[in-house]
């Protein structure tokens, strides 16, 4: 199963993860 | 032949530069033509078709939905008590489950399906203090920005955002059926709403303070409940309407909204800054995406990635291909072909959407606040790709025009089969 997130954000939004990284519920994905 | 191969002299001639340049132009032209090859319907909308190498077509010919349902049925069978700890430990060892995070004794999980949809102990998933957190345990497959309405599946392969989330349909093509909802709401000082027992910060969800002035970004702490200045309103069993399109494939549920907020005079002071459509991205903003893959051993409930309001859901009946990274690299439009539930709404920066996508082994998607949703039932026949059923959650909270969710609040999950 997969979850796709699609969202609008200010252009200074940045992801704090890398492709292939394992994450758990509540871990940071991105910030402004 | 051997003699000719050995003794025939090779003569080299210089190739005119113009011929070489022409050849390069033709190659580039053919490449670009191939990249832009899309199927469109009579109205010019893209029609998604199965595309990929031969083994993808072989998999596509299998009755995946029936296999998924049989798999779900088998895994719902109750296991003998003596077998449960051994069986679940073996499954956990094979797929890397962390059994220390479980709250229950393994014997209390009656079936593999029950174990698969397990809950975790409280406090084992701390929540980061950032605007966006992971909604699930899994692996980040991909992330980035969305340009030209296309989402990148893998490098060089994209799919249409409109196909993923569905395009708007005119109201004229809908008819009505009944659908009950219930709501309990309290508003405290016009800044905090307690809806069905959970307290939400209105300015966190709407991006404003109660008087409508924009606020800066950042999280807010819920205010302790106070008896002063509190207004309470309750409504039960209110009717909402669902509608089905003339084609019989698209429907909408629309709440009859006798607004609690309007009765209290709250609504005029609240300014909605977000938007539930992707066509209204504000200047200075962009569209972003990320894809998280849940492996068979992962915890399979999902949580809210931020504080937001879900305004509607669109259920797309589709295929149930595996969504493993192996498949994602080979099957174009994988996330558009598969059965999925697009939850659309808004957060304080504008549009927000979350799309749980089913797969062969986990075809069923549950949404805690939507008991009407039924996934992986019936045949895909009669549900052309791109069509969906839609429910609007304005009945969930008339104050917020949708279902409010806190960051990391449990939303639902994936079940076997």
Short mmCIF file of C-alpha atoms in Angstrom, two decimals:
data_model
loop_
_atom_site.label_atom_id
_atom_site.label_comp_id
_atom_site.label_asym_id
_atom_site.label_seq_id
_atom_site.Cartn_x
_atom_site.Cartn_y
_atom_site.Cartn_z
CA UNK A 1 0.00 0.00 0.00
CA UNK A 2 1.06 3.56 -0.61
CA UNK A 3 0.11 7.04 0.52
CA UNK A 4 0.49 9.99 -1.81
CA UNK A 5 0.44 13.48 -0.32
CA UNK A 6 -0.24 16.43 -2.62
CA UNK A 7 -0.32 19.91 -1.14
CA UNK A 8 0.10 23.59 -1.69
CA UNK A 9 2.78 25.33 0.38
CA UNK A 10 4.89 28.48 0.30
CA UNK A 11 7.83 28.20 -2.07
CA UNK A 12 10.26 28.09 0.85
CA UNK A 13 8.81 24.75 1.95
CA UNK A 14 11.48 22.06 1.94
CA UNK A 15 11.46 18.32 2.52
CA UNK A 16 13.64 17.04 5.34
CA UNK A 17 13.78 13.46 4.06
CA UNK A 18 15.63 11.64 1.29
CA UNK A 19 14.28 9.16 -1.25
CA UNK A 20 14.57 5.62 0.08
CA UNK A 21 14.60 6.77 3.71
CA UNK A 22 12.48 4.82 6.19
CA UNK A 23 10.09 6.95 8.22
CA UNK A 24 7.66 6.35 11.03
CA UNK A 25 4.38 8.03 11.94
CA UNK A 26 5.02 11.52 13.30
CA UNK A 27 8.57 11.89 11.97
CA UNK A 28 9.33 15.13 10.16
CA UNK A 29 8.71 15.14 6.40
CA UNK A 30 9.08 18.83 5.68
CA UNK A 31 9.04 22.30 7.14
CA UNK A 32 8.90 25.97 6.26
CA UNK B 1 30.92 -16.50 -45.72
CA UNK B 2 34.00 -16.95 -43.55
CA UNK B 3 36.20 -16.12 -46.51
CA UNK B 4 34.20 -13.03 -47.38
CA UNK B 5 34.20 -11.90 -43.74
CA UNK B 6 37.97 -12.17 -43.56
CA UNK B 7 39.01 -10.84 -46.94
CA UNK B 8 36.49 -8.19 -47.92
CA UNK B 9 38.21 -4.84 -47.43
CA UNK B 10 36.44 -2.19 -45.35
CA UNK B 11 36.37 1.26 -46.91
CA UNK B 12 35.52 4.27 -44.73
CA UNK B 13 33.91 7.39 -46.20
CA UNK B 14 33.48 10.71 -44.43
CA UNK B 15 29.78 11.34 -43.55
CA UNK B 16 28.70 14.86 -44.44
CA UNK B 17 28.06 16.96 -41.32
CA UNK B 18 24.60 17.92 -42.59
CA UNK B 19 23.49 14.27 -42.79
CA UNK B 20 24.69 13.65 -39.22
CA UNK B 21 22.87 16.74 -37.94
CA UNK B 22 19.70 15.71 -39.75
CA UNK B 23 19.92 12.24 -38.22
CA UNK B 24 20.22 13.75 -34.70
CA UNK B 25 17.21 15.99 -35.32
CA UNK B 26 15.10 13.01 -36.45
CA UNK B 27 16.13 10.97 -33.37
CA UNK B 28 15.29 13.84 -31.01
CA UNK B 29 11.98 14.49 -32.75
CA UNK B 30 10.94 10.83 -32.44
CA UNK B 31 11.97 10.79 -28.77
CA UNK B 32 9.89 13.86 -27.94
CA UNK B 33 6.97 12.52 -29.92
CA UNK B 34 7.10 9.35 -27.82
CA UNK B 35 7.21 11.33 -24.56
CA UNK B 36 4.09 13.26 -25.44
CA UNK B 37 2.08 10.29 -26.57
CA UNK B 38 -1.11 10.39 -24.52
CA UNK B 39 -4.59 9.07 -25.16
CA UNK B 40 -7.40 11.58 -24.81
CA UNK B 41 -11.19 11.26 -24.78
CA UNK B 42 -13.69 13.30 -26.80
CA UNK B 43 -13.41 16.19 -24.33
CA UNK B 44 -9.62 16.27 -24.52
CA UNK B 45 -9.03 14.68 -21.09
CA UNK B 46 -6.26 12.16 -20.74
CA UNK B 47 -7.34 8.50 -20.73
CA UNK B 48 -5.03 6.35 -18.63
CA UNK B 49 -4.13 2.97 -20.10
CA UNK B 50 -1.96 0.09 -18.97
CA UNK B 51 1.56 0.76 -20.26
CA UNK B 52 4.74 -1.09 -19.42
CA UNK B 53 6.87 -4.12 -20.33
CA UNK B 54 5.32 -7.49 -21.21
CA UNK B 55 5.39 -8.85 -17.66
CA UNK B 56 3.28 -5.88 -16.52
CA UNK B 57 0.64 -6.84 -19.11
CA UNK B 58 0.76 -10.46 -17.89
CA UNK B 59 0.13 -9.26 -14.31
CA UNK B 60 -2.60 -6.97 -15.63
CA UNK B 61 -4.40 -9.97 -17.13
CA UNK B 62 -4.71 -11.65 -13.70
CA UNK B 63 -7.96 -11.27 -11.71
CA UNK B 64 -6.21 -9.13 -9.07
CA UNK B 65 -9.35 -7.87 -7.35
CA UNK B 66 -10.72 -11.40 -6.90
CA UNK B 67 -7.34 -12.62 -5.67
CA UNK B 68 -7.24 -9.73 -3.22
CA UNK B 69 -10.67 -10.59 -1.82
CA UNK B 70 -9.82 -14.29 -1.48
CA UNK B 71 -6.60 -13.25 0.31
CA UNK B 72 -8.62 -11.07 2.65
CA UNK B 73 -11.12 -13.85 3.36
CA UNK B 74 -8.39 -16.41 4.10
CA UNK B 75 -6.67 -14.00 6.46
CA UNK B 76 -9.88 -13.21 8.31
CA UNK B 77 -10.25 -16.85 9.41
CA UNK B 78 -9.81 -17.32 13.13
CA UNK B 79 -6.58 -19.07 14.05
CA UNK B 80 -6.31 -21.57 16.90
CA UNK B 81 -5.01 -19.87 20.06
CA UNK B 82 -1.92 -22.09 20.29
CA UNK B 83 -0.87 -21.14 16.74
CA UNK B 84 -1.21 -17.37 17.13
CA UNK B 85 2.03 -16.44 18.99
CA UNK B 86 4.12 -18.76 16.81
CA UNK B 87 2.46 -17.68 13.59
CA UNK B 88 2.63 -13.94 14.28
CA UNK B 89 6.24 -14.17 15.50
CA UNK B 90 7.14 -16.01 12.31
CA UNK B 91 5.34 -13.35 10.23
CA UNK B 92 7.06 -10.61 12.25
CA UNK B 93 10.46 -12.22 11.73
CA UNK B 94 9.86 -12.65 7.97
CA UNK B 95 8.62 -9.09 7.39
CA UNK B 96 10.48 -7.18 10.08
CA UNK B 97 7.64 -6.25 12.47
CA UNK B 98 8.65 -4.74 15.79
CA UNK B 99 6.56 -6.78 18.22
CA UNK B 100 7.81 -4.75 21.22
CA UNK B 101 5.60 -1.86 20.06
CA UNK B 102 2.37 -3.82 20.48
CA UNK B 103 -0.07 -3.23 23.27
CA UNK B 104 -1.83 -6.59 23.17
CA UNK B 105 -0.85 -10.15 23.91
CA UNK B 106 -0.29 -11.94 20.57
CA UNK B 107 -2.94 -14.52 21.51
CA UNK B 108 -5.58 -11.78 21.42
CA UNK B 109 -5.16 -11.24 17.67
CA UNK B 110 -7.70 -13.67 16.27
CA UNK B 111 -6.41 -13.76 12.69
CA UNK B 112 -3.56 -12.55 10.51
CA UNK B 113 -5.86 -9.79 9.26
CA UNK B 114 -6.45 -8.68 12.85
CA UNK B 115 -2.70 -8.69 13.54
CA UNK B 116 -2.01 -6.81 10.32
CA UNK B 117 -4.36 -3.99 11.40
CA UNK B 118 -2.75 -3.84 14.86
CA UNK B 119 -2.55 -0.75 17.05
CA UNK B 120 0.64 0.37 18.72
CA UNK B 121 1.36 1.30 22.31
CA UNK B 122 0.71 4.90 23.22
CA UNK B 123 3.80 7.08 22.98
CA UNK B 124 5.88 4.89 20.66
CA UNK B 125 5.49 7.41 17.83
CA UNK B 126 6.55 10.88 19.04
CA UNK B 127 5.34 13.73 16.84
CA UNK B 128 7.90 16.18 15.41
CA UNK B 129 7.32 19.92 15.81
CA UNK B 130 7.24 20.73 12.08
CA UNK B 131 4.40 21.58 9.71
CA UNK B 132 4.36 18.21 7.92
CA UNK B 133 4.97 14.79 9.49
CA UNK B 134 4.85 11.28 8.14
CA UNK B 135 1.31 9.85 8.05
CA UNK B 136 2.56 6.25 8.14
CA UNK B 137 5.43 3.90 8.80
CA UNK B 138 7.13 3.21 5.50
CA UNK B 139 9.70 4.20 2.96
CA UNK B 140 9.88 7.48 1.05
CA UNK B 141 9.58 6.47 -2.59
CA UNK B 142 9.71 9.90 -4.09
CA UNK B 143 9.01 13.58 -3.41
CA UNK B 144 9.30 16.91 -5.17
CA UNK B 145 7.36 19.71 -6.78
CA UNK B 146 4.51 19.39 -9.26
CA UNK B 147 5.03 21.21 -12.52
CA UNK B 148 2.54 21.53 -15.36
CA UNK B 149 0.01 19.36 -13.53
CA UNK B 150 2.26 16.30 -13.74
CA UNK B 151 3.53 14.26 -10.80
CA UNK B 152 6.79 12.37 -11.25
CA UNK B 153 6.42 8.64 -10.53
CA UNK B 154 10.05 7.85 -11.25
CA UNK B 155 12.66 9.83 -13.13
CA UNK B 156 11.35 10.41 -16.66
CA UNK B 157 7.86 9.06 -16.00
CA UNK B 158 4.98 11.22 -14.85
CA UNK B 159 1.25 10.94 -14.32
CA UNK B 160 -1.49 13.52 -14.40
CA UNK B 161 -2.46 15.18 -11.11
CA UNK B 162 -5.99 15.59 -12.44
CA UNK B 163 -6.16 11.85 -13.11
CA UNK B 164 -4.92 11.09 -9.59
CA UNK B 165 -7.37 13.36 -7.77
CA UNK B 166 -10.21 13.48 -10.28
CA UNK B 167 -11.58 16.41 -12.18
CA UNK B 168 -14.55 18.48 -11.11
CA UNK B 169 -17.90 17.52 -12.57
CA UNK B 170 -20.81 19.92 -13.12
CA UNK B 171 -23.59 19.98 -10.52
CA UNK B 172 -26.14 19.47 -13.28
CA UNK B 173 -24.99 15.86 -13.71
CA UNK B 174 -25.92 14.83 -10.15
CA UNK B 175 -29.03 13.43 -8.52
CA UNK B 176 -29.80 12.94 -4.83
CA UNK B 177 -30.04 10.04 -2.33
CA UNK B 178 -30.16 10.08 1.50
CA UNK B 179 -27.19 9.66 3.90
CA UNK B 180 -27.33 10.30 7.68
CA UNK B 181 -24.73 12.14 9.80
CA UNK B 182 -24.48 13.41 13.34
CA UNK B 183 -22.52 16.15 14.99
CA UNK B 184 -21.81 17.53 18.46
CA UNK B 185 -20.01 20.83 18.49
CA UNK B 186 -18.95 23.38 21.06
CA UNK B 187 -17.18 26.64 20.41
CA UNK B 188 -15.10 28.16 23.17
CA UNK B 189 -14.41 31.90 22.86
CA UNK B 190 -14.70 31.50 19.10
CA UNK B 191 -11.12 30.18 18.96
CA UNK B 192 -11.39 26.53 19.88
CA UNK B 193 -14.00 24.09 18.64
CA UNK B 194 -14.69 20.82 20.42
CA UNK B 195 -16.21 18.53 17.83
CA UNK B 196 -17.37 15.07 18.84
CA UNK B 197 -15.25 15.34 21.98
CA UNK B 198 -11.97 16.47 20.35
CA UNK B 199 -10.81 20.06 20.72
CA UNK B 200 -9.49 21.84 17.64
CA UNK B 201 -7.79 25.20 17.34
CA UNK B 202 -9.70 27.15 14.72
CA UNK B 203 -6.79 29.33 13.76
CA UNK B 204 -4.54 26.31 13.36
CA UNK B 205 -7.03 24.74 10.98
CA UNK B 206 -8.11 27.85 9.15
CA UNK B 207 -4.90 29.86 9.29
CA UNK B 208 -6.60 32.85 10.91
CA UNK B 209 -7.49 34.06 14.34
CA UNK B 210 -11.14 34.07 15.33
CA UNK B 211 -11.62 37.63 14.13
CA UNK B 212 -10.40 36.81 10.66
CA UNK B 213 -6.93 38.36 10.80
CA UNK B 214 -4.22 36.25 9.23
CA UNK B 215 -1.83 34.69 11.73
CA UNK B 216 1.80 33.73 11.39
CA UNK B 217 2.73 30.12 10.82
CA UNK B 218 3.55 27.86 13.75
CA UNK B 219 1.65 25.60 16.03
CA UNK B 220 -0.74 26.67 18.74
CA UNK B 221 -1.48 25.08 22.07
CA UNK B 222 -5.10 24.15 22.68
CA UNK B 223 -6.70 26.39 25.26
CA UNK B 224 -8.06 24.76 28.42
CA UNK B 225 -11.83 24.49 28.40
CA UNK B 226 -13.54 27.36 30.15
CA UNK B 227 -17.17 27.79 31.03
CA UNK B 228 -17.04 31.51 30.29
CA UNK B 229 -18.02 32.68 26.87
CA UNK B 230 -18.83 29.17 25.69
CA UNK B 231 -21.70 28.44 23.37
CA UNK B 232 -22.92 24.90 22.88
CA UNK B 233 -24.89 23.45 20.03
CA UNK B 234 -25.80 19.88 19.22
CA UNK B 235 -27.50 18.21 16.34
CA UNK B 236 -28.21 14.55 15.72
CA UNK B 237 -29.43 12.47 12.85
CA UNK B 238 -29.45 15.29 10.33
CA UNK B 239 -30.01 14.25 6.75
CA UNK B 240 -27.41 14.76 4.11
CA UNK B 241 -27.80 14.13 0.43
CA UNK B 242 -25.71 12.01 -1.87
CA UNK B 243 -25.95 12.31 -5.59
CA UNK B 244 -25.21 9.99 -8.46
CA UNK B 245 -24.29 11.22 -11.90
CA UNK B 246 -26.34 10.46 -14.96
CA UNK B 247 -23.62 8.03 -16.07
CA UNK B 248 -24.10 6.20 -12.77
CA UNK B 249 -20.39 6.33 -12.04
CA UNK B 250 -19.92 9.58 -10.15
CA UNK B 251 -21.78 10.68 -7.08
CA UNK B 252 -21.64 13.36 -4.46
CA UNK B 253 -22.79 13.58 -0.87
CA UNK B 254 -23.82 17.09 0.11
CA UNK B 255 -24.73 18.00 3.68
CA UNK B 256 -27.78 20.08 4.47
CA UNK B 257 -25.85 22.61 6.48
CA UNK B 258 -27.97 24.29 9.15
CA UNK B 259 -24.76 25.71 10.50
CA UNK B 260 -23.99 25.67 14.22
CA UNK B 261 -21.54 28.48 13.57
CA UNK B 262 -24.13 30.59 11.80
CA UNK B 263 -26.53 30.15 14.69
CA UNK B 264 -23.77 31.42 17.00
CA UNK B 265 -22.62 34.18 14.70
CA UNK B 266 -19.14 32.69 14.40
CA UNK B 267 -19.01 32.10 10.68
CA UNK B 268 -18.84 35.75 9.54
CA UNK B 269 -15.70 36.32 11.63
CA UNK B 270 -13.81 33.36 10.23
CA UNK B 271 -11.82 33.85 7.07
CA UNK B 272 -10.94 30.75 5.10
CA UNK B 273 -7.45 31.15 3.69
CA UNK B 274 -7.09 27.74 2.11
CA UNK B 275 -8.60 26.23 -0.95
CA UNK B 276 -9.76 22.73 -1.68
CA UNK B 277 -9.02 22.91 -5.38
CA UNK B 278 -5.65 22.62 -6.98
CA UNK B 279 -6.54 25.24 -9.55
CA UNK B 280 -6.31 28.11 -7.08
CA UNK B 281 -2.68 28.03 -5.95
CA UNK B 282 -1.83 31.39 -4.43
CA UNK B 283 1.01 33.55 -5.74
CA UNK B 284 4.26 32.66 -3.98
CA UNK B 285 3.06 29.11 -3.34
CA UNK B 286 3.80 25.89 -5.16
CA UNK B 287 2.44 22.37 -5.33
CA UNK B 288 4.45 19.60 -3.69
CA UNK B 289 4.07 15.83 -3.45
CA UNK B 290 5.54 12.89 -1.62
CA UNK B 291 4.93 9.14 -1.89
CA UNK B 292 5.30 6.75 1.06
CA UNK B 293 5.37 3.00 0.54
CA UNK B 294 4.18 0.70 3.34
CA UNK B 295 5.86 -2.71 3.29
CA UNK B 296 3.91 -5.84 4.43
CA UNK B 297 5.55 -5.80 7.87
CA UNK B 298 4.84 -2.14 8.60
CA UNK B 299 2.18 -0.79 10.93
CA UNK B 300 -0.72 -0.28 8.52
CA UNK B 301 -2.82 2.45 10.11
CA UNK B 302 -2.33 5.96 8.83
CA UNK B 303 -2.47 9.28 10.65
CA UNK B 304 -3.01 12.89 9.74
CA UNK B 305 0.22 14.45 8.41
CA UNK B 306 -0.74 17.93 9.58
CA UNK B 307 -3.61 19.95 11.07
CA UNK B 308 -6.12 20.22 8.24
CA UNK B 309 -9.78 20.01 7.28
CA UNK B 310 -10.91 17.22 4.94
CA UNK B 311 -13.70 18.62 2.81
CA UNK B 312 -14.40 15.64 0.58
CA UNK B 313 -13.29 12.20 -0.44
CA UNK B 314 -13.26 10.66 -3.85
CA UNK B 315 -13.26 6.90 -4.13
CA UNK B 316 -11.79 5.60 -7.37
CA UNK B 317 -12.55 1.95 -8.09
CA UNK B 318 -9.53 0.61 -9.92
CA UNK B 319 -7.11 -2.25 -10.33
CA UNK B 320 -5.08 -3.63 -7.47
CA UNK B 321 -1.55 -3.93 -8.77
CA UNK B 322 1.28 -4.30 -6.32
CA UNK B 323 2.65 -0.86 -5.45
CA UNK B 324 6.11 -2.10 -4.51
CA UNK B 325 9.08 -0.01 -5.71
CA UNK B 326 9.76 -2.77 -8.31
CA UNK B 327 6.31 -2.26 -9.83
CA UNK B 328 6.43 1.54 -9.51
CA UNK B 329 9.52 1.53 -11.73
CA UNK B 330 7.87 -0.55 -14.42
CA UNK B 331 4.18 0.29 -14.58
CA UNK B 332 3.37 3.79 -15.76
CA UNK B 333 0.40 5.50 -14.10
CA UNK B 334 0.43 2.91 -11.31
CA UNK B 335 -1.14 5.22 -8.73
CA UNK B 336 -3.80 6.33 -11.21
CA UNK B 337 -4.73 2.78 -12.21
CA UNK B 338 -5.11 1.41 -8.69
CA UNK B 339 -8.09 1.67 -6.34
CA UNK B 340 -7.65 4.69 -4.08
CA UNK B 341 -9.38 7.20 -1.84
CA UNK B 342 -8.47 10.83 -2.46
CA UNK B 343 -9.11 12.94 0.64
CA UNK B 344 -9.18 16.58 -0.39
CA UNK B 345 -9.27 19.63 1.82
CA UNK B 346 -7.26 22.55 3.06
CA UNK B 347 -4.59 23.49 5.55
CA UNK B 348 -3.38 26.91 6.53
CA UNK B 349 -1.28 27.24 3.37
CA UNK B 350 -4.01 26.27 0.92
CA UNK B 351 -4.94 23.01 -0.79
CA UNK B 352 -4.10 19.72 0.94
CA UNK B 353 -4.72 16.22 -0.38
CA UNK B 354 -3.94 12.75 0.91
CA UNK B 355 -4.42 9.66 -1.24
CA UNK B 356 -4.18 6.17 0.27
CA UNK B 357 -3.65 3.77 -2.67
CA UNK B 358 -4.62 0.10 -2.36
CA UNK B 359 -2.64 -2.89 -3.58
CA UNK B 360 -3.23 -6.60 -4.24
CA UNK B 361 -2.69 -7.76 -0.67
CA UNK B 362 -4.19 -4.65 0.94
CA UNK B 363 -7.15 -3.68 -1.21
CA UNK B 364 -9.33 -2.37 1.61
CA UNK B 365 -8.96 1.19 2.81
CA UNK B 366 -10.71 2.31 5.99
CA UNK B 367 -11.38 5.92 6.95
CA UNK B 368 -12.39 6.25 10.61
CA UNK B 369 -14.74 9.18 10.07
CA UNK B 370 -16.40 7.75 6.95
CA UNK B 371 -18.39 4.64 7.78
CA UNK B 372 -20.13 4.75 4.39
CA UNK B 373 -16.92 4.09 2.47
CA UNK B 374 -16.61 0.59 1.02
CA UNK B 375 -13.49 -0.28 -0.93
CA UNK B 376 -12.53 -3.43 -2.85
CA UNK B 377 -16.13 -4.57 -3.22
CA UNK B 378 -17.90 -5.48 -6.44
CA UNK B 379 -16.44 -5.49 -9.89
CA UNK B 380 -14.43 -2.83 -11.64
CA UNK B 381 -16.70 -3.40 -14.61
CA UNK B 382 -19.06 -0.44 -14.83
CA UNK B 383 -16.48 1.85 -13.22
CA UNK B 384 -14.40 3.29 -16.06
CA UNK B 385 -10.96 4.53 -15.06
CA UNK B 386 -11.05 8.12 -13.88
CA UNK B 387 -14.60 7.98 -12.52
CA UNK B 388 -15.24 8.18 -8.81
CA UNK B 389 -17.82 8.46 -6.07
CA UNK B 390 -17.54 11.58 -3.96
CA UNK B 391 -18.63 12.40 -0.43
CA UNK B 392 -18.57 15.87 1.08
CA UNK B 393 -17.87 16.12 4.82
CA UNK B 394 -19.46 19.49 5.48
CA UNK B 395 -21.88 17.66 7.78
CA UNK B 396 -18.97 16.55 10.00
CA UNK B 397 -18.41 20.10 11.23
CA UNK B 398 -20.41 22.97 9.91
CA UNK B 399 -18.05 25.35 11.72
CA UNK B 400 -15.10 24.22 9.63
CA UNK B 401 -16.99 22.97 6.56
CA UNK B 402 -15.37 19.56 6.79
CA UNK B 403 -13.78 16.95 8.98
CA UNK B 404 -11.04 18.58 11.09
CA UNK B 405 -7.93 16.55 11.88
CA UNK B 406 -5.07 17.20 14.25
CA UNK B 407 -1.46 16.45 13.39
CA UNK B 408 -0.78 12.70 13.93
CA UNK B 409 -4.43 11.94 14.70
CA UNK B 410 -5.30 8.43 13.53
CA UNK B 411 -7.37 8.58 10.33
CA UNK B 412 -7.78 4.99 9.18
CA UNK B 413 -5.72 2.25 7.66
CA UNK B 414 -5.21 -0.53 5.14
CA UNK B 415 -6.65 -4.00 5.71
CA UNK B 416 -5.70 -7.30 4.12
CA UNK B 417 -7.80 -8.07 1.05
#
